[in-house]
PDB file of C-alpha atoms and ligand atoms in Angstrom:
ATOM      1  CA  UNK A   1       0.000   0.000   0.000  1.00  0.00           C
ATOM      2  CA  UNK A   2       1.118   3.535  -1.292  1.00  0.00           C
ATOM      3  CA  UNK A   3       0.254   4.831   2.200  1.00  0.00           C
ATOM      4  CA  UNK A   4       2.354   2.199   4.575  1.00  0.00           C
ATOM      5  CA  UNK A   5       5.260   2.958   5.917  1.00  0.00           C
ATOM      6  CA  UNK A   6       8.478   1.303   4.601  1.00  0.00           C
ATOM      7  CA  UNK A   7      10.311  -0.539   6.900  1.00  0.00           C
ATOM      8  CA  UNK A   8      13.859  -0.142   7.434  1.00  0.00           C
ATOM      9  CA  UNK A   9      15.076  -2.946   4.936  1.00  0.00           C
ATOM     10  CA  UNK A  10      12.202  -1.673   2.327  1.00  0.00           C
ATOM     11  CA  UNK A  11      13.790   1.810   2.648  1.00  0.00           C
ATOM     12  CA  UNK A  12      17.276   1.054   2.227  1.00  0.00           C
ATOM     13  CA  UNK A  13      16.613  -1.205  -0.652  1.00  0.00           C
ATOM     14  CA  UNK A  14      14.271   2.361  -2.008  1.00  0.00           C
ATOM     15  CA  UNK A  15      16.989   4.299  -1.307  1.00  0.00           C
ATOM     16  CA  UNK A  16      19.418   2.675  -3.247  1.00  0.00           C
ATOM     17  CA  UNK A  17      17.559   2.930  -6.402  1.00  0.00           C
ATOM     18  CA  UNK A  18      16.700   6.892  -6.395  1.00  0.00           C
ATOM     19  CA  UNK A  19      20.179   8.729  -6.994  1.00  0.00           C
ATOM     20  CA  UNK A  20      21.540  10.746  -4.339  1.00  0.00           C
ATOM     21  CA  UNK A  21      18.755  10.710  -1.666  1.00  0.00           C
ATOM     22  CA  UNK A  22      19.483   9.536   1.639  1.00  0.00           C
ATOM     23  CA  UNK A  23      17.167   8.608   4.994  1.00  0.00           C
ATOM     24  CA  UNK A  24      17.068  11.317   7.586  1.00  0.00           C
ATOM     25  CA  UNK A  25      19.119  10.508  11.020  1.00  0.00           C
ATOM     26  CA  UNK A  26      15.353   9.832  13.002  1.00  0.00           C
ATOM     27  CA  UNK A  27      14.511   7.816   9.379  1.00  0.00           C
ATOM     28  CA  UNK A  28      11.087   9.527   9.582  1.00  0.00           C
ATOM     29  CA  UNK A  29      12.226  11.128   6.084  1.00  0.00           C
ATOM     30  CA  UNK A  30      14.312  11.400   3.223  1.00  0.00           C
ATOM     31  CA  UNK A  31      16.375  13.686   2.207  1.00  0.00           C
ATOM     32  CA  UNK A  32      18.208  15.614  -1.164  1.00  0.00           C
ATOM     33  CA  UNK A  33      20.273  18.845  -1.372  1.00  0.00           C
ATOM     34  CA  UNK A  34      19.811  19.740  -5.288  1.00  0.00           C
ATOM     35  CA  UNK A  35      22.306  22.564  -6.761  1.00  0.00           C
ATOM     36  CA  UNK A  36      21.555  24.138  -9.967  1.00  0.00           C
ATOM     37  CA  UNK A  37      23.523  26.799 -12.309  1.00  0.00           C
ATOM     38  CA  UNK A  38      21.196  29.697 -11.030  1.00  0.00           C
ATOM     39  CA  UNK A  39      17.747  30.564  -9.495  1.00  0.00           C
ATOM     40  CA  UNK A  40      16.509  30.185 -12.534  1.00  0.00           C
ATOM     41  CA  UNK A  41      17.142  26.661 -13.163  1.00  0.00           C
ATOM     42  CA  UNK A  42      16.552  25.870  -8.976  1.00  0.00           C
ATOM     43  CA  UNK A  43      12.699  27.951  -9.654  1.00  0.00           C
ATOM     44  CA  UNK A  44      12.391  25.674 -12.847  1.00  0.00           C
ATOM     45  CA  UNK A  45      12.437  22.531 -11.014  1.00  0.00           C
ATOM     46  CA  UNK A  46      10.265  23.983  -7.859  1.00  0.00           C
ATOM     47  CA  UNK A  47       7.740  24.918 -10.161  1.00  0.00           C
ATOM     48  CA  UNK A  48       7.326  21.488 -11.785  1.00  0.00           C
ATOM     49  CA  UNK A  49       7.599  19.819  -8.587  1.00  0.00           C
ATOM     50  CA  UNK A  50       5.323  21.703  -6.916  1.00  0.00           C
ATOM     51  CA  UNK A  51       2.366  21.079  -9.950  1.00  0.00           C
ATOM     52  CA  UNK A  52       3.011  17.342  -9.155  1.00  0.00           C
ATOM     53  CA  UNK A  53       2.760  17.563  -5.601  1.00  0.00           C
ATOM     54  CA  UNK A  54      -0.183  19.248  -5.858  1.00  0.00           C
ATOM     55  CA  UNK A  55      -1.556  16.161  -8.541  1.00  0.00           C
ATOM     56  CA  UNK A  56      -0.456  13.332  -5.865  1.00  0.00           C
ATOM     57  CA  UNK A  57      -1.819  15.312  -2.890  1.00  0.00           C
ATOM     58  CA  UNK A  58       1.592  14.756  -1.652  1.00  0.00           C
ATOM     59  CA  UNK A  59       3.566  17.552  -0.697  1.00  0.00           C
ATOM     60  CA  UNK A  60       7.793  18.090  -0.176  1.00  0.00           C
ATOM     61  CA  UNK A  61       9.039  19.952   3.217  1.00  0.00           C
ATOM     62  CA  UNK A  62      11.779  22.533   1.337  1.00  0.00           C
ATOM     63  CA  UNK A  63      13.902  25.698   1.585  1.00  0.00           C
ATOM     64  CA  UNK A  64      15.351  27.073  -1.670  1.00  0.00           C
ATOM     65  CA  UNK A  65      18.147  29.590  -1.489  1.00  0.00           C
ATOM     66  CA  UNK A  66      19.559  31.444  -4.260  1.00  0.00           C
ATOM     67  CA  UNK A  67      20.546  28.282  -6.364  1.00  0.00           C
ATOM     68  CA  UNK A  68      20.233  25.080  -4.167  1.00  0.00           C
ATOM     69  CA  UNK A  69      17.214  23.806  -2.932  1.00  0.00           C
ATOM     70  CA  UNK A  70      16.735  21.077   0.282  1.00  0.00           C
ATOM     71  CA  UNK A  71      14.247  18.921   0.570  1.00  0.00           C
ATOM     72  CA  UNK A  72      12.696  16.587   3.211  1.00  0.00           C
ATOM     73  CA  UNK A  73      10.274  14.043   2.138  1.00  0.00           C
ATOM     74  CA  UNK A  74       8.022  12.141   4.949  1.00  0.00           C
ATOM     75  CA  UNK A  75       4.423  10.999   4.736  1.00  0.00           C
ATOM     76  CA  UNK A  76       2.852  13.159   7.553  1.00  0.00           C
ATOM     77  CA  UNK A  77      -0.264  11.911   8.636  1.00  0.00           C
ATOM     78  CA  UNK A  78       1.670   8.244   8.431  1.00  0.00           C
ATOM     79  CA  UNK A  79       4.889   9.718  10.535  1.00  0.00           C
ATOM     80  CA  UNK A  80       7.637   8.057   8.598  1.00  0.00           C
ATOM     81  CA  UNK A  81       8.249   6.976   4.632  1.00  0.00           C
ATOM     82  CA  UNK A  82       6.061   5.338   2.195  1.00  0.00           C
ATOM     83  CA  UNK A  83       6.034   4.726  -1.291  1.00  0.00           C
ATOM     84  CA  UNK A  84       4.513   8.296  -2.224  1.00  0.00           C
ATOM     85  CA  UNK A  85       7.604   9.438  -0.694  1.00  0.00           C
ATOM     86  CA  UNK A  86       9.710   7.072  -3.057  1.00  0.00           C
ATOM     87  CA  UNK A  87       6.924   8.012  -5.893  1.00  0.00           C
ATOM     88  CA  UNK A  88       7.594  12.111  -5.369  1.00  0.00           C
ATOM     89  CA  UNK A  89      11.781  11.679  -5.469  1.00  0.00           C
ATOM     90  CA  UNK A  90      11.670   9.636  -8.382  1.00  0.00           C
ATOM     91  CA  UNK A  91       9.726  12.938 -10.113  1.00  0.00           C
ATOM     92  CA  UNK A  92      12.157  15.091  -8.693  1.00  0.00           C
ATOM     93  CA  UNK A  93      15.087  13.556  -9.938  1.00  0.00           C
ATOM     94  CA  UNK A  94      13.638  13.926 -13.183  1.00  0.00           C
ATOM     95  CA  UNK A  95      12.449  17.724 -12.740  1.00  0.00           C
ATOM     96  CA  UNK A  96      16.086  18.445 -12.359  1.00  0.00           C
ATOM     97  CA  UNK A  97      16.576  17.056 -14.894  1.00  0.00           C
ATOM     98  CA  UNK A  98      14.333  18.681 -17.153  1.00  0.00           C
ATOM     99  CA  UNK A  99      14.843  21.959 -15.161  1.00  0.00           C
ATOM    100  CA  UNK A 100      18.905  21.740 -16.294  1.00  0.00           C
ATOM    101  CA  UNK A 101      18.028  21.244 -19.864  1.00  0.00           C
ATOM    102  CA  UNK A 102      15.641  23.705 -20.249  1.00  0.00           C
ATOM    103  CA  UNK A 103      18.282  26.229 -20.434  1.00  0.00           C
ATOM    104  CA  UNK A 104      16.808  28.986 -18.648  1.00  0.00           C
TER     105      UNK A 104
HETATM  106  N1  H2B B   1       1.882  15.699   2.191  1.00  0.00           N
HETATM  107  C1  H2B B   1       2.747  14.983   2.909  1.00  0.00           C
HETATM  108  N2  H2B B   1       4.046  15.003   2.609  1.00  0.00           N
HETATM  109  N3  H2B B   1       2.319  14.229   3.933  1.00  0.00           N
HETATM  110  C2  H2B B   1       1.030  14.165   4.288  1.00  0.00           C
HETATM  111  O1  H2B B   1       0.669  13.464   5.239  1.00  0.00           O
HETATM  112  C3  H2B B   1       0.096  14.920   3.531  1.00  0.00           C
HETATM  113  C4  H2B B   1       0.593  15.714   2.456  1.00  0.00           C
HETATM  114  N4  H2B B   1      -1.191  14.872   3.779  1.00  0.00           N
HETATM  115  N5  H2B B   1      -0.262  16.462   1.741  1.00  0.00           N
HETATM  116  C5  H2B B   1      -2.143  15.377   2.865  1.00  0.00           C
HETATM  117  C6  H2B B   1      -1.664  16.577   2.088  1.00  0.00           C
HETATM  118  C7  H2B B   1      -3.450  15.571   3.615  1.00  0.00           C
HETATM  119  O2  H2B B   1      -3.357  16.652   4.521  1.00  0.00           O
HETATM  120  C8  H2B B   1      -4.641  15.779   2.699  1.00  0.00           C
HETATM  121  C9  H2B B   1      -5.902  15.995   3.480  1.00  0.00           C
HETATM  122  O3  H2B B   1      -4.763  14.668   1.875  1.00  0.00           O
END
Protein backbone atom coordinates (compact mmCIF):
# COMPACT_ATOMS: atom_id res chain seq x y z
CA UNK A 1 0.00 0.00 0.00
CA UNK A 2 1.12 3.53 -1.29
CA UNK A 3 0.25 4.83 2.20
CA UNK A 4 2.35 2.20 4.58
CA UNK A 5 5.26 2.96 5.92
CA UNK A 6 8.48 1.30 4.60
CA UNK A 7 10.31 -0.54 6.90
CA UNK A 8 13.86 -0.14 7.43
CA UNK A 9 15.08 -2.95 4.94
CA UNK A 10 12.20 -1.67 2.33
CA UNK A 11 13.79 1.81 2.65
CA UNK A 12 17.28 1.05 2.23
CA UNK A 13 16.61 -1.21 -0.65
CA UNK A 14 14.27 2.36 -2.01
CA UNK A 15 16.99 4.30 -1.31
CA UNK A 16 19.42 2.68 -3.25
CA UNK A 17 17.56 2.93 -6.40
CA UNK A 18 16.70 6.89 -6.39
CA UNK A 19 20.18 8.73 -6.99
CA UNK A 20 21.54 10.75 -4.34
CA UNK A 21 18.76 10.71 -1.67
CA UNK A 22 19.48 9.54 1.64
CA UNK A 23 17.17 8.61 4.99
CA UNK A 24 17.07 11.32 7.59
CA UNK A 25 19.12 10.51 11.02
CA UNK A 26 15.35 9.83 13.00
CA UNK A 27 14.51 7.82 9.38
CA UNK A 28 11.09 9.53 9.58
CA UNK A 29 12.23 11.13 6.08
CA UNK A 30 14.31 11.40 3.22
CA UNK A 31 16.38 13.69 2.21
CA UNK A 32 18.21 15.61 -1.16
CA UNK A 33 20.27 18.85 -1.37
CA UNK A 34 19.81 19.74 -5.29
CA UNK A 35 22.31 22.56 -6.76
CA UNK A 36 21.55 24.14 -9.97
CA UNK A 37 23.52 26.80 -12.31
CA UNK A 38 21.20 29.70 -11.03
CA UNK A 39 17.75 30.56 -9.50
CA UNK A 40 16.51 30.19 -12.53
CA UNK A 41 17.14 26.66 -13.16
CA UNK A 42 16.55 25.87 -8.98
CA UNK A 43 12.70 27.95 -9.65
CA UNK A 44 12.39 25.67 -12.85
CA UNK A 45 12.44 22.53 -11.01
CA UNK A 46 10.26 23.98 -7.86
CA UNK A 47 7.74 24.92 -10.16
CA UNK A 48 7.33 21.49 -11.79
CA UNK A 49 7.60 19.82 -8.59
CA UNK A 50 5.32 21.70 -6.92
CA UNK A 51 2.37 21.08 -9.95
CA UNK A 52 3.01 17.34 -9.15
CA UNK A 53 2.76 17.56 -5.60
CA UNK A 54 -0.18 19.25 -5.86
CA UNK A 55 -1.56 16.16 -8.54
CA UNK A 56 -0.46 13.33 -5.86
CA UNK A 57 -1.82 15.31 -2.89
CA UNK A 58 1.59 14.76 -1.65
CA UNK A 59 3.57 17.55 -0.70
CA UNK A 60 7.79 18.09 -0.18
CA UNK A 61 9.04 19.95 3.22
CA UNK A 62 11.78 22.53 1.34
CA UNK A 63 13.90 25.70 1.58
CA UNK A 64 15.35 27.07 -1.67
CA UNK A 65 18.15 29.59 -1.49
CA UNK A 66 19.56 31.44 -4.26
CA UNK A 67 20.55 28.28 -6.36
CA UNK A 68 20.23 25.08 -4.17
CA UNK A 69 17.21 23.81 -2.93
CA UNK A 70 16.73 21.08 0.28
CA UNK A 71 14.25 18.92 0.57
CA UNK A 72 12.70 16.59 3.21
CA UNK A 73 10.27 14.04 2.14
CA UNK A 74 8.02 12.14 4.95
CA UNK A 75 4.42 11.00 4.74
CA UNK A 76 2.85 13.16 7.55
CA UNK A 77 -0.26 11.91 8.64
CA UNK A 78 1.67 8.24 8.43
CA UNK A 79 4.89 9.72 10.54
CA UNK A 80 7.64 8.06 8.60
CA UNK A 81 8.25 6.98 4.63
CA UNK A 82 6.06 5.34 2.19
CA UNK A 83 6.03 4.73 -1.29
CA UNK A 84 4.51 8.30 -2.22
CA UNK A 85 7.60 9.44 -0.69
CA UNK A 86 9.71 7.07 -3.06
CA UNK A 87 6.92 8.01 -5.89
CA UNK A 88 7.59 12.11 -5.37
CA UNK A 89 11.78 11.68 -5.47
CA UNK A 90 11.67 9.64 -8.38
CA UNK A 91 9.73 12.94 -10.11
CA UNK A 92 12.16 15.09 -8.69
CA UNK A 93 15.09 13.56 -9.94
CA UNK A 94 13.64 13.93 -13.18
CA UNK A 95 12.45 17.72 -12.74
CA UNK A 96 16.09 18.45 -12.36
CA UNK A 97 16.58 17.06 -14.89
CA UNK A 98 14.33 18.68 -17.15
CA UNK A 99 14.84 21.96 -15.16
CA UNK A 100 18.90 21.74 -16.29
CA UNK A 101 18.03 21.24 -19.86
CA UNK A 102 15.64 23.70 -20.25
CA UNK A 103 18.28 26.23 -20.43
CA UNK A 104 16.81 28.99 -18.65
N1 LIG B 1 1.88 15.70 2.19
C1 LIG B 1 2.75 14.98 2.91
N2 LIG B 1 4.05 15.00 2.61
N3 LIG B 1 2.32 14.23 3.93
C2 LIG B 1 1.03 14.17 4.29
O1 LIG B 1 0.67 13.46 5.24
C3 LIG B 1 0.10 14.92 3.53
C4 LIG B 1 0.59 15.71 2.46
N4 LIG B 1 -1.19 14.87 3.78
N5 LIG B 1 -0.26 16.46 1.74
C5 LIG B 1 -2.14 15.38 2.87
C6 LIG B 1 -1.66 16.58 2.09
C7 LIG B 1 -3.45 15.57 3.61
O2 LIG B 1 -3.36 16.65 4.52
C8 LIG B 1 -4.64 15.78 2.70
C9 LIG B 1 -5.90 15.99 3.48
O3 LIG B 1 -4.76 14.67 1.87
Amino acid sequence: MARERLDPAALAEALGSIDGWNGSADGKSIEKNFEFRNFSEAFAFMTRSALAAEKMDHHPDWSNSYRTVKVSLSTHDRGGVTELDVELARKMNRFAGAARSDGL
